[in-house]
């Protein structure tokens, strides 16, 4: 008789908390439209995997469908790589080529990764170097990179890290503006930036993904899967002869892998591993990472402004776009600029900075993958 | 360089994180600086041709 009611008897309060967490993510996706393509599958996956006996994960020695997806897409890093191909096909580096200096904001806005990594190792938190690095990469504002690094360094923390990365990416419109307002004056936020419509030679657009991959591969060979897949997608786009493949990568591939990635990440949120104080710390530090990213970009822009003549000053809000949340961050900054002064258009500069963030985040991820194993005990 | 790495290996976790941060930021800025130089030169060459 006990077997008949095993579904009831195996439920604990932890499972109910996870149903609540899953339902909250689904609610955020549907009612608030926060990254619905990811938060909805993640939320439903979290509910699925916490149902009695966790049949979708493993049952009577056989792998369930979510474990099959996890082993075939996350454990071997296939899904993040496929997402990068899709993202690469979506990126137009044109705005960056027209104002290449914006590329440095893609570096400055990675500050949050490193600041958070240091904070995570401090005594109150006490994470190991590898765990701290995986947490810091939430600040890449780049889900696939966060998943990739977490999978290498802290498999057990994949669930909370992924949820934090995608949740905060969706909350960029709420996180960035107050940090920017705190660090800038109204006068600075009203700075106009001239935009010169200059042609970009086609050969540059084609050569860039190849050369960039080679350079990144020489500087940090371990970053090649990340950079290479992103640039492969971009090369398909820019080659001009693979339009159908480019469209497939941007649409069918992106949607399909996102769907599978989301529900599979959700399956990593099992009550026994998710419900602990460390999860709360990870979620808190993810927010810290995004704040430091924004501050790093803004302060770097202000530093550069010290050396620029009056008519060539950079609107420091552009620095905040150096995170990888593309194109959301660029749009947020343009909206802020327009609110400060009607008709102030800095969108193209913002997008140039924002695509640089894509490059910066995967290179930062690659640097961490290369450096941490040299030191970790 | 090997000496720095060896010394950090025997340091505390926070010191190691600092080392990774310094190295990581230098790496990110350095790599993107190379990209910047390549784009800048390519745009100049492309503009002239």
Short mmCIF file of N, CA and C in Angstrom, two decimals, chain A residues 81-207:
data_model
loop_
_atom_site.label_atom_id
_atom_site.label_comp_id
_atom_site.label_asym_id
_atom_site.label_seq_id
_atom_site.Cartn_x
_atom_site.Cartn_y
_atom_site.Cartn_z
N UNK A 81 27.85 26.20 -26.47
CA UNK A 81 28.60 26.41 -27.72
C UNK A 81 27.63 26.69 -28.88
N UNK A 82 26.54 25.91 -28.94
CA UNK A 82 25.56 26.13 -30.02
C UNK A 82 24.90 27.51 -29.87
N UNK A 83 24.66 27.90 -28.61
CA UNK A 83 24.08 29.25 -28.38
C UNK A 83 25.04 30.31 -28.90
N UNK A 84 26.33 30.09 -28.68
CA UNK A 84 27.31 31.08 -29.14
C UNK A 84 27.30 31.20 -30.67
N UNK A 85 27.14 30.08 -31.35
CA UNK A 85 27.06 30.16 -32.82
C UNK A 85 25.86 31.03 -33.22
N UNK A 86 24.75 30.79 -32.52
CA UNK A 86 23.54 31.57 -32.83
C UNK A 86 23.75 33.05 -32.52
N UNK A 87 24.36 33.33 -31.36
CA UNK A 87 24.59 34.74 -30.97
C UNK A 87 25.54 35.41 -31.97
N UNK A 88 26.57 34.68 -32.36
CA UNK A 88 27.53 35.21 -33.34
C UNK A 88 26.84 35.61 -34.64
N UNK A 89 25.86 34.79 -35.05
CA UNK A 89 25.14 35.08 -36.29
C UNK A 89 24.24 36.31 -36.14
N UNK A 90 23.93 36.65 -34.88
CA UNK A 90 23.05 37.80 -34.65
C UNK A 90 23.82 39.12 -34.53
N UNK A 91 25.13 39.03 -34.22
CA UNK A 91 25.88 40.25 -33.91
C UNK A 91 26.36 40.96 -35.18
N UNK A 92 26.13 42.27 -35.18
CA UNK A 92 26.70 43.10 -36.24
C UNK A 92 27.79 43.96 -35.58
N UNK A 93 29.04 43.70 -35.92
CA UNK A 93 30.13 44.46 -35.33
C UNK A 93 30.31 45.83 -36.01
N UNK A 94 29.44 46.14 -36.97
CA UNK A 94 29.54 47.40 -37.71
C UNK A 94 29.70 48.64 -36.82
N UNK A 95 28.79 48.83 -35.82
CA UNK A 95 28.93 50.02 -34.96
C UNK A 95 30.28 50.08 -34.25
N UNK A 96 30.84 48.93 -33.94
CA UNK A 96 32.15 48.90 -33.29
C UNK A 96 33.25 49.31 -34.27
N UNK A 97 33.14 48.83 -35.51
CA UNK A 97 34.15 49.17 -36.51
C UNK A 97 34.15 50.68 -36.79
N UNK A 98 32.96 51.28 -36.67
CA UNK A 98 32.87 52.72 -36.96
C UNK A 98 33.44 53.56 -35.83
N UNK A 99 33.47 53.02 -34.63
CA UNK A 99 34.05 53.74 -33.50
C UNK A 99 34.80 52.72 -32.64
N UNK A 100 35.97 52.26 -33.11
CA UNK A 100 36.65 51.13 -32.45
C UNK A 100 37.07 51.39 -31.01
N UNK A 101 37.14 52.66 -30.61
CA UNK A 101 37.57 52.92 -29.22
C UNK A 101 36.58 52.31 -28.21
N UNK A 102 35.34 52.14 -28.68
CA UNK A 102 34.31 51.59 -27.79
C UNK A 102 34.70 50.21 -27.25
N UNK A 103 35.64 49.57 -27.94
CA UNK A 103 36.02 48.20 -27.55
C UNK A 103 36.57 48.16 -26.12
N UNK A 104 37.16 49.28 -25.67
CA UNK A 104 37.76 49.27 -24.33
C UNK A 104 36.70 49.24 -23.22
N UNK A 105 35.50 49.67 -23.54
CA UNK A 105 34.44 49.57 -22.53
C UNK A 105 34.03 48.12 -22.33
N UNK A 106 34.22 47.32 -23.39
CA UNK A 106 33.96 45.89 -23.27
C UNK A 106 34.94 45.21 -22.32
N UNK A 107 36.07 45.87 -22.09
CA UNK A 107 37.04 45.33 -21.11
C UNK A 107 36.75 45.89 -19.72
N UNK A 108 36.51 47.22 -19.66
CA UNK A 108 36.32 47.86 -18.35
C UNK A 108 35.09 47.31 -17.62
N UNK A 109 34.06 46.99 -18.39
CA UNK A 109 32.82 46.54 -17.75
C UNK A 109 32.89 45.07 -17.33
N UNK A 110 34.07 44.46 -17.43
CA UNK A 110 34.22 43.10 -16.89
C UNK A 110 34.72 43.17 -15.45
N UNK A 111 34.87 44.39 -14.94
CA UNK A 111 35.37 44.57 -13.57
C UNK A 111 34.57 43.75 -12.56
N UNK A 112 33.26 43.69 -12.80
CA UNK A 112 32.38 42.98 -11.86
C UNK A 112 32.77 41.51 -11.69
N UNK A 113 33.23 40.90 -12.76
CA UNK A 113 33.63 39.48 -12.69
C UNK A 113 34.72 39.33 -11.64
N UNK A 114 35.74 40.17 -11.77
CA UNK A 114 36.93 40.00 -10.93
C UNK A 114 36.68 40.50 -9.51
N UNK A 115 35.95 41.62 -9.39
CA UNK A 115 35.65 42.13 -8.05
C UNK A 115 34.83 41.10 -7.26
N UNK A 116 33.85 40.51 -7.93
CA UNK A 116 33.00 39.53 -7.26
C UNK A 116 33.78 38.27 -6.90
N UNK A 117 34.69 37.89 -7.78
CA UNK A 117 35.50 36.71 -7.49
C UNK A 117 36.30 36.93 -6.21
N UNK A 118 36.87 38.12 -6.06
CA UNK A 118 37.65 38.42 -4.85
C UNK A 118 36.72 38.41 -3.62
N UNK A 119 35.59 39.06 -3.75
CA UNK A 119 34.65 39.12 -2.61
C UNK A 119 34.23 37.71 -2.18
N UNK A 120 33.99 36.85 -3.17
CA UNK A 120 33.50 35.49 -2.85
C UNK A 120 34.52 34.67 -2.07
N UNK A 121 35.79 35.05 -2.14
CA UNK A 121 36.79 34.28 -1.41
C UNK A 121 36.99 34.80 0.02
N UNK A 122 36.40 35.96 0.32
CA UNK A 122 36.60 36.56 1.65
C UNK A 122 35.96 35.68 2.74
N UNK A 123 36.49 35.78 3.97
CA UNK A 123 36.06 34.88 5.03
C UNK A 123 34.55 34.68 5.25
N UNK A 124 33.73 35.75 5.21
CA UNK A 124 32.31 35.45 5.47
C UNK A 124 31.71 34.47 4.46
N UNK A 125 32.26 34.46 3.25
CA UNK A 125 31.70 33.58 2.21
C UNK A 125 32.53 32.30 2.08
N UNK A 126 33.82 32.47 1.95
CA UNK A 126 34.72 31.33 1.99
C UNK A 126 34.63 30.36 0.82
N UNK A 127 34.30 30.85 -0.37
CA UNK A 127 34.27 29.96 -1.53
C UNK A 127 35.70 29.65 -1.97
N UNK A 128 35.90 28.49 -2.56
CA UNK A 128 37.21 28.15 -3.11
C UNK A 128 37.47 29.02 -4.34
N UNK A 129 38.70 29.03 -4.81
CA UNK A 129 39.05 29.88 -5.96
C UNK A 129 38.20 29.50 -7.19
N UNK A 130 38.06 28.21 -7.42
CA UNK A 130 37.28 27.78 -8.60
C UNK A 130 35.81 28.17 -8.46
N UNK A 131 35.26 27.98 -7.26
CA UNK A 131 33.86 28.36 -7.05
C UNK A 131 33.69 29.87 -7.19
N UNK A 132 34.63 30.62 -6.60
CA UNK A 132 34.55 32.08 -6.67
C UNK A 132 34.63 32.55 -8.12
N UNK A 133 35.49 31.90 -8.90
CA UNK A 133 35.61 32.28 -10.32
C UNK A 133 34.30 32.03 -11.05
N UNK A 134 33.68 30.88 -10.77
CA UNK A 134 32.41 30.55 -11.43
C UNK A 134 31.33 31.56 -11.04
N UNK A 135 31.33 31.96 -9.77
CA UNK A 135 30.34 32.96 -9.32
C UNK A 135 30.62 34.31 -9.99
N UNK A 136 31.89 34.69 -10.03
CA UNK A 136 32.26 35.97 -10.63
C UNK A 136 31.79 36.08 -12.07
N UNK A 137 31.83 34.97 -12.79
CA UNK A 137 31.48 35.02 -14.22
C UNK A 137 29.99 35.31 -14.44
N UNK A 138 29.20 35.28 -13.38
CA UNK A 138 27.82 35.77 -13.52
C UNK A 138 27.88 37.20 -14.05
N UNK A 139 28.94 37.92 -13.62
CA UNK A 139 29.12 39.31 -14.04
C UNK A 139 29.49 39.46 -15.51
N UNK A 140 29.72 38.35 -16.20
CA UNK A 140 29.94 38.46 -17.65
C UNK A 140 28.64 38.88 -18.33
N UNK A 141 27.53 38.79 -17.59
CA UNK A 141 26.20 39.09 -18.16
C UNK A 141 25.98 38.30 -19.44
N UNK A 142 26.47 37.10 -19.41
CA UNK A 142 26.53 36.28 -20.61
C UNK A 142 26.24 34.84 -20.16
N UNK A 143 24.98 34.43 -20.33
CA UNK A 143 24.55 33.13 -19.83
C UNK A 143 25.43 31.96 -20.26
N UNK A 144 25.69 31.82 -21.57
CA UNK A 144 26.48 30.67 -22.01
C UNK A 144 27.89 30.63 -21.39
N UNK A 145 28.52 31.81 -21.25
CA UNK A 145 29.86 31.82 -20.64
C UNK A 145 29.77 31.42 -19.17
N UNK A 146 28.74 31.91 -18.48
CA UNK A 146 28.55 31.55 -17.07
C UNK A 146 28.35 30.04 -16.93
N UNK A 147 27.55 29.48 -17.82
CA UNK A 147 27.30 28.03 -17.76
C UNK A 147 28.58 27.26 -18.07
N UNK A 148 29.29 27.73 -19.07
CA UNK A 148 30.52 27.05 -19.52
C UNK A 148 31.54 27.01 -18.38
N UNK A 149 31.76 28.15 -17.75
CA UNK A 149 32.77 28.22 -16.68
C UNK A 149 32.29 27.45 -15.45
N UNK A 150 31.01 27.60 -15.09
CA UNK A 150 30.47 26.87 -13.93
C UNK A 150 30.61 25.37 -14.14
N UNK A 151 30.38 24.94 -15.35
CA UNK A 151 30.47 23.51 -15.65
C UNK A 151 31.89 22.99 -15.49
N UNK A 152 32.86 23.86 -15.76
CA UNK A 152 34.27 23.45 -15.62
C UNK A 152 34.71 23.49 -14.16
N UNK A 153 34.25 24.52 -13.44
CA UNK A 153 34.82 24.78 -12.10
C UNK A 153 33.91 24.42 -10.93
N UNK A 154 32.61 24.46 -11.13
CA UNK A 154 31.72 24.25 -9.98
C UNK A 154 30.40 23.65 -10.47
N UNK A 155 30.46 22.41 -10.88
CA UNK A 155 29.26 21.75 -11.45
C UNK A 155 28.08 21.80 -10.48
N UNK A 156 28.38 21.66 -9.19
CA UNK A 156 27.31 21.62 -8.19
C UNK A 156 26.59 22.95 -8.05
N UNK A 157 27.18 24.03 -8.55
CA UNK A 157 26.56 25.35 -8.42
C UNK A 157 25.97 25.84 -9.74
N UNK A 158 25.88 24.93 -10.70
CA UNK A 158 25.39 25.32 -12.03
C UNK A 158 23.99 25.92 -11.98
N UNK A 159 23.11 25.29 -11.18
CA UNK A 159 21.72 25.77 -11.09
C UNK A 159 21.64 27.22 -10.64
N UNK A 160 22.11 27.51 -9.41
CA UNK A 160 22.00 28.90 -8.95
C UNK A 160 22.76 29.91 -9.82
N UNK A 161 23.92 29.50 -10.36
CA UNK A 161 24.69 30.43 -11.20
C UNK A 161 23.91 30.77 -12.47
N UNK A 162 23.33 29.75 -13.08
CA UNK A 162 22.57 30.00 -14.33
C UNK A 162 21.36 30.87 -14.05
N UNK A 163 20.65 30.54 -12.97
CA UNK A 163 19.45 31.32 -12.65
C UNK A 163 19.84 32.77 -12.37
N UNK A 164 20.94 32.97 -11.60
CA UNK A 164 21.38 34.33 -11.30
C UNK A 164 21.77 35.05 -12.59
N UNK A 165 22.54 34.39 -13.45
CA UNK A 165 23.02 35.04 -14.68
C UNK A 165 21.84 35.51 -15.53
N UNK A 166 20.89 34.63 -15.77
CA UNK A 166 19.79 34.99 -16.66
C UNK A 166 18.80 35.95 -15.99
N UNK A 167 18.62 35.78 -14.68
CA UNK A 167 17.67 36.68 -14.00
C UNK A 167 18.20 38.11 -14.01
N UNK A 168 19.47 38.28 -13.67
CA UNK A 168 20.01 39.64 -13.60
C UNK A 168 20.14 40.25 -15.00
N UNK A 169 20.39 39.39 -16.02
CA UNK A 169 20.42 39.94 -17.38
C UNK A 169 19.06 40.55 -17.72
N UNK A 170 18.00 39.86 -17.29
CA UNK A 170 16.67 40.39 -17.58
C UNK A 170 16.36 41.62 -16.74
N UNK A 171 17.12 41.80 -15.65
CA UNK A 171 16.86 42.93 -14.76
C UNK A 171 17.79 44.13 -15.02
N UNK A 172 18.54 44.07 -16.13
CA UNK A 172 19.45 45.17 -16.47
C UNK A 172 18.74 46.52 -16.47
N UNK A 173 17.50 46.63 -16.99
CA UNK A 173 16.82 47.95 -16.96
C UNK A 173 16.56 48.45 -15.55
N UNK A 174 16.57 47.56 -14.57
CA UNK A 174 16.35 48.00 -13.19
C UNK A 174 17.67 48.19 -12.44
N UNK A 175 18.71 47.41 -12.81
CA UNK A 175 19.98 47.45 -12.07
C UNK A 175 20.85 48.62 -12.51
N UNK A 176 20.96 48.83 -13.82
CA UNK A 176 21.95 49.80 -14.30
C UNK A 176 21.60 51.28 -14.02
N UNK A 177 20.37 51.73 -14.27
CA UNK A 177 20.10 53.17 -14.12
C UNK A 177 20.48 53.75 -12.75
N UNK A 178 20.10 53.11 -11.62
CA UNK A 178 20.48 53.75 -10.34
C UNK A 178 21.99 53.82 -10.13
N UNK A 179 22.71 52.80 -10.58
CA UNK A 179 24.18 52.81 -10.43
C UNK A 179 24.77 53.94 -11.27
N UNK A 180 24.26 54.10 -12.48
CA UNK A 180 24.76 55.16 -13.37
C UNK A 180 24.47 56.54 -12.78
N UNK A 181 23.24 56.70 -12.27
CA UNK A 181 22.86 58.02 -11.69
C UNK A 181 23.73 58.35 -10.49
N UNK A 182 24.08 57.32 -9.74
CA UNK A 182 24.90 57.52 -8.54
C UNK A 182 26.31 57.99 -8.92
N UNK A 183 26.81 57.53 -10.05
CA UNK A 183 28.21 57.79 -10.40
C UNK A 183 28.41 58.93 -11.40
N UNK A 184 27.32 59.49 -11.90
CA UNK A 184 27.46 60.54 -12.92
C UNK A 184 26.63 61.77 -12.54
N UNK A 185 27.04 62.90 -13.08
CA UNK A 185 26.24 64.12 -12.88
C UNK A 185 25.25 64.24 -14.05
N UNK A 186 24.26 65.08 -13.86
CA UNK A 186 23.27 65.28 -14.93
C UNK A 186 23.98 65.83 -16.18
N UNK A 187 24.96 66.71 -15.93
CA UNK A 187 25.68 67.31 -17.05
C UNK A 187 26.40 66.22 -17.87
N UNK A 188 26.99 65.27 -17.15
CA UNK A 188 27.69 64.19 -17.86
C UNK A 188 26.72 63.33 -18.66
N UNK A 189 25.55 63.08 -18.07
CA UNK A 189 24.58 62.22 -18.76
C UNK A 189 23.98 62.92 -19.98
N UNK A 190 24.17 64.23 -20.07
CA UNK A 190 23.61 64.98 -21.21
C UNK A 190 24.66 65.22 -22.31
N UNK A 191 25.83 64.64 -22.15
CA UNK A 191 26.87 64.83 -23.17
C UNK A 191 26.41 64.23 -24.51
N UNK A 192 26.56 65.02 -25.55
CA UNK A 192 26.23 64.54 -26.90
C UNK A 192 27.48 63.94 -27.53
N UNK A 193 27.29 62.95 -28.35
CA UNK A 193 28.42 62.34 -29.05
C UNK A 193 28.12 62.29 -30.54
N UNK A 194 29.01 62.88 -31.31
CA UNK A 194 28.79 62.90 -32.76
C UNK A 194 29.00 61.49 -33.31
N UNK A 195 28.17 61.16 -34.29
CA UNK A 195 28.33 59.84 -34.92
C UNK A 195 28.55 60.05 -36.41
N UNK A 196 29.68 59.55 -36.90
CA UNK A 196 30.00 59.72 -38.31
C UNK A 196 29.68 58.44 -39.06
N UNK A 197 28.81 58.58 -40.02
CA UNK A 197 28.40 57.43 -40.83
C UNK A 197 29.52 57.09 -41.80
N UNK A 198 30.43 56.22 -41.40
CA UNK A 198 31.54 55.84 -42.29
C UNK A 198 31.33 54.40 -42.77
N UNK A 199 31.73 54.17 -43.99
CA UNK A 199 31.59 52.83 -44.55
C UNK A 199 32.61 51.87 -43.93
N UNK A 200 32.20 50.64 -43.76
CA UNK A 200 33.13 49.62 -43.26
C UNK A 200 33.42 48.65 -44.39
N UNK A 201 34.72 48.48 -44.74
CA UNK A 201 35.00 47.57 -45.85
C UNK A 201 34.52 46.15 -45.53
N UNK A 202 33.95 45.51 -46.56
CA UNK A 202 33.37 44.18 -46.33
C UNK A 202 34.43 43.18 -45.90
N UNK A 203 35.64 43.35 -46.44
CA UNK A 203 36.68 42.38 -46.12
C UNK A 203 37.02 42.41 -44.63
N UNK A 204 36.84 43.59 -44.02
CA UNK A 204 37.10 43.69 -42.58
C UNK A 204 36.08 42.87 -41.79
N UNK A 205 34.80 42.98 -42.22
CA UNK A 205 33.76 42.23 -41.53
C UNK A 205 33.98 40.73 -41.65
N UNK A 206 34.53 40.30 -42.79
CA UNK A 206 34.78 38.87 -43.01
C UNK A 206 36.05 38.43 -42.28
N UNK A 207 37.08 39.28 -42.33
CA UNK A 207 38.36 38.89 -41.73
C UNK A 207 38.33 38.94 -40.21
#
